[in-house]
C-alpha angles and dihedrals in degrees: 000000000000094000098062091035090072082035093057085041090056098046078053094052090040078058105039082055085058083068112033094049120199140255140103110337120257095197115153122254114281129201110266117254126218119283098220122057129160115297087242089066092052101058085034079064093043092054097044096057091041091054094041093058096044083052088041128021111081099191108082096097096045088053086043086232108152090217085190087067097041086064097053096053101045107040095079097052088051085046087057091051116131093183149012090263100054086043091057097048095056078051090061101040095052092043092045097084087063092072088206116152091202101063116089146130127248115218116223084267097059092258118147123241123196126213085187134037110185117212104232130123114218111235093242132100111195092214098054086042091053095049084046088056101042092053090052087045085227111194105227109204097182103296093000134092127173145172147081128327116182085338094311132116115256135199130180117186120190101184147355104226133076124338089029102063140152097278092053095047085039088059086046100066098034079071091046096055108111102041122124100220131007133213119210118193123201103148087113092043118119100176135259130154112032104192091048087055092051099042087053090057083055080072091072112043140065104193125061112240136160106272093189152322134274125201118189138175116255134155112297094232091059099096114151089077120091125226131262102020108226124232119227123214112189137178113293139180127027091284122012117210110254096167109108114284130196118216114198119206147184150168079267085069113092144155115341080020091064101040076057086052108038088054098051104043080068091055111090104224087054123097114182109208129183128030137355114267114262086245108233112138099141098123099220127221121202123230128179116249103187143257083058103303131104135189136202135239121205104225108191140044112215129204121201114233093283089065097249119127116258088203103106098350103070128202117299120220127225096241116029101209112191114238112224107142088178092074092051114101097215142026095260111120107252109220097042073060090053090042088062098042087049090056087036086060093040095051097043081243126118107199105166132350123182128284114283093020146081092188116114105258087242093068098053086051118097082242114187117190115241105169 
């Protein structure tokens, strides 16, 4: 009974993550707390993360990090800590070889701080975005920007937590109804609320499928549960949206973000365009650490439809497009210009191409096939 009691604990806390979604903290100021403590409470907090990830985290195999051997290593240099900061860089340094973009600590004001850094550029330039936006005379309500572009619908959302939520996103795409194509933009998207990502994508389907897989660490004796667990996305809403739809994506697009992503690249009307996704899908959950700082454990690894990992691998689009706005003779955004020659393409209707050309944007574009 005990056993399926911490199972049935972990399928609450799979589905508590539905809700909370993931990303960078947004926890208050605090007041800072002091930057010595006994030696003793430096190696208690050491102990404490390093337990919580060998109870929690289910990618080490996957990373292939002994996390045994990373202990070993790094407890005697947290024993030898003369202050908060020196503990926390030993924290950083043991947890660096996991890659993993959803670890990090927060410091006793709130403040982020990353144990990786990936070295990936998104395929988005803010001034060519904004002149984008201001042609197309796109209405921006906080993370949300809608309207026409070369007479198809257009959303940009910037984020899937508040106060981006299901309603909002809901309103969106009521205006956007009769479209006859629509253009959804999440190069800029870092994540959020998970279950408002994937009841949106219940908007455009109207069959139920399983939109990816969940594993999750539970007791070993626990055996009569499957692995990964799949996640459903069913029809949702009184009409879902079947007209073509673009997706635009880039390495600025992580977690929540992916899940999106990974769901709508299956549906049949939907063509992903840009960049592969920065493959980060870990949903984080925050623990306090002492002496006023916390830190944050992924807790599940999640695979797409076709069964392969997103973490770190991100989500691939079907057509890769190269991002070089030098080469492009004017300060439109390139690929909101392929979006629309794609569904120009897909409706049997040509609304803008670039200047100098009549060419569909997609065709100026270096467009690998991905399907």
């Amino acid at each position: 009974m005990q056993c399926a009691g911490r199972f049935r604990a972990a399928l609450a806390l799979a589905g508590f993550a539905l809700a909370v979604g993931c990303g960078r903290p947004t926890t208050p100021a605090r007041p800072v707390a002091p930057n010595v403590a006994p030696r003793a409470a430096f190696i208690d907090q050491f102990d404490a993360l390093w337990t919580r990830f060998d109870d929690v985290y289910p990618s080490f195999a996957y990373k292939r990090v002994d996390w045994n051997a990373q202990r070993a290593r790094y407890r005697p240099r947290a024993e030898r800590a003369r202050s908060q900061d020196e503990l926390v860089a030993v924290l950083i340094e043991m947890l660096a070889p996991l890659h993993d973009r959803h670890v990090w600590l927060v410091d006793p004001r709130g403040q982020a701080v990353p144990t990786y850094r990936a070295n990936a550029l998104t395929n988005f330039d803010r001034a060519r975005w904004e002149a984008a936006m201001r042609d197309a005379s796109i209405v921006r309500r906080n993370e949300i920007g809608e309207g026409l572009v070369g007479g198809y619908a257009y959303l940009y959302i910037g984020t899937w937590r508040a106060p981006v939520d299901i309603d909002a996103l809901d309103l969106a795409l009521e205006r956007a109804r009769d479209a006859q194509g629509l253009i959804i933009d999440l190069r800029t998207n870092a994540g959020g609320s998970d279950g408002t990502a994937m009841a949106f994508a219940g908007r455009f389907t109207r069959r139920a499928f399983p939109a990816s897989y969940v594993e999750i660490r539970t007791d070993p004796r626990v055996t009569d549960v499957e692995m990964p667990l799949a996640r459903t996305i069913a029809p949702r809403g009184p009409w879902q949206f079947t007209r073509p739809v673009v997706l635009i994506t880039g390495r600025g697009g992580l977690s929540a973000t992916e899940s999106f992503a990974a769901a709508m690249r299956t549906l049949p009307q939907v063509t992903v365009i840009g960049d592969t996704t920065g493959g980060a899908s870990g949903n984080p959950a925050t623990f306090a650490l002492g002496n006023g700082w916390q830190f944050t454990v992924p807790r599940w690894l999640e695979y797409g439809p076709d069964r392969q990992p997103i973490e770190g691998r991100g989500v691939a689009p079907h057509l890769a497009m190269a991002w070089d706005p030098a080469s492009y003779d004017s300060m439109r955004d390139p690929l909101i210009d392929a979006a629309v020659g794609l569904l120009g393409e897909r409706t049997g209707v040509y609304r803008i191409a670039p200047s100098g050309s009549a060419d569909p944007p997609s065709r100026q574009l270096d467009v690998r096939d991905r399907h």
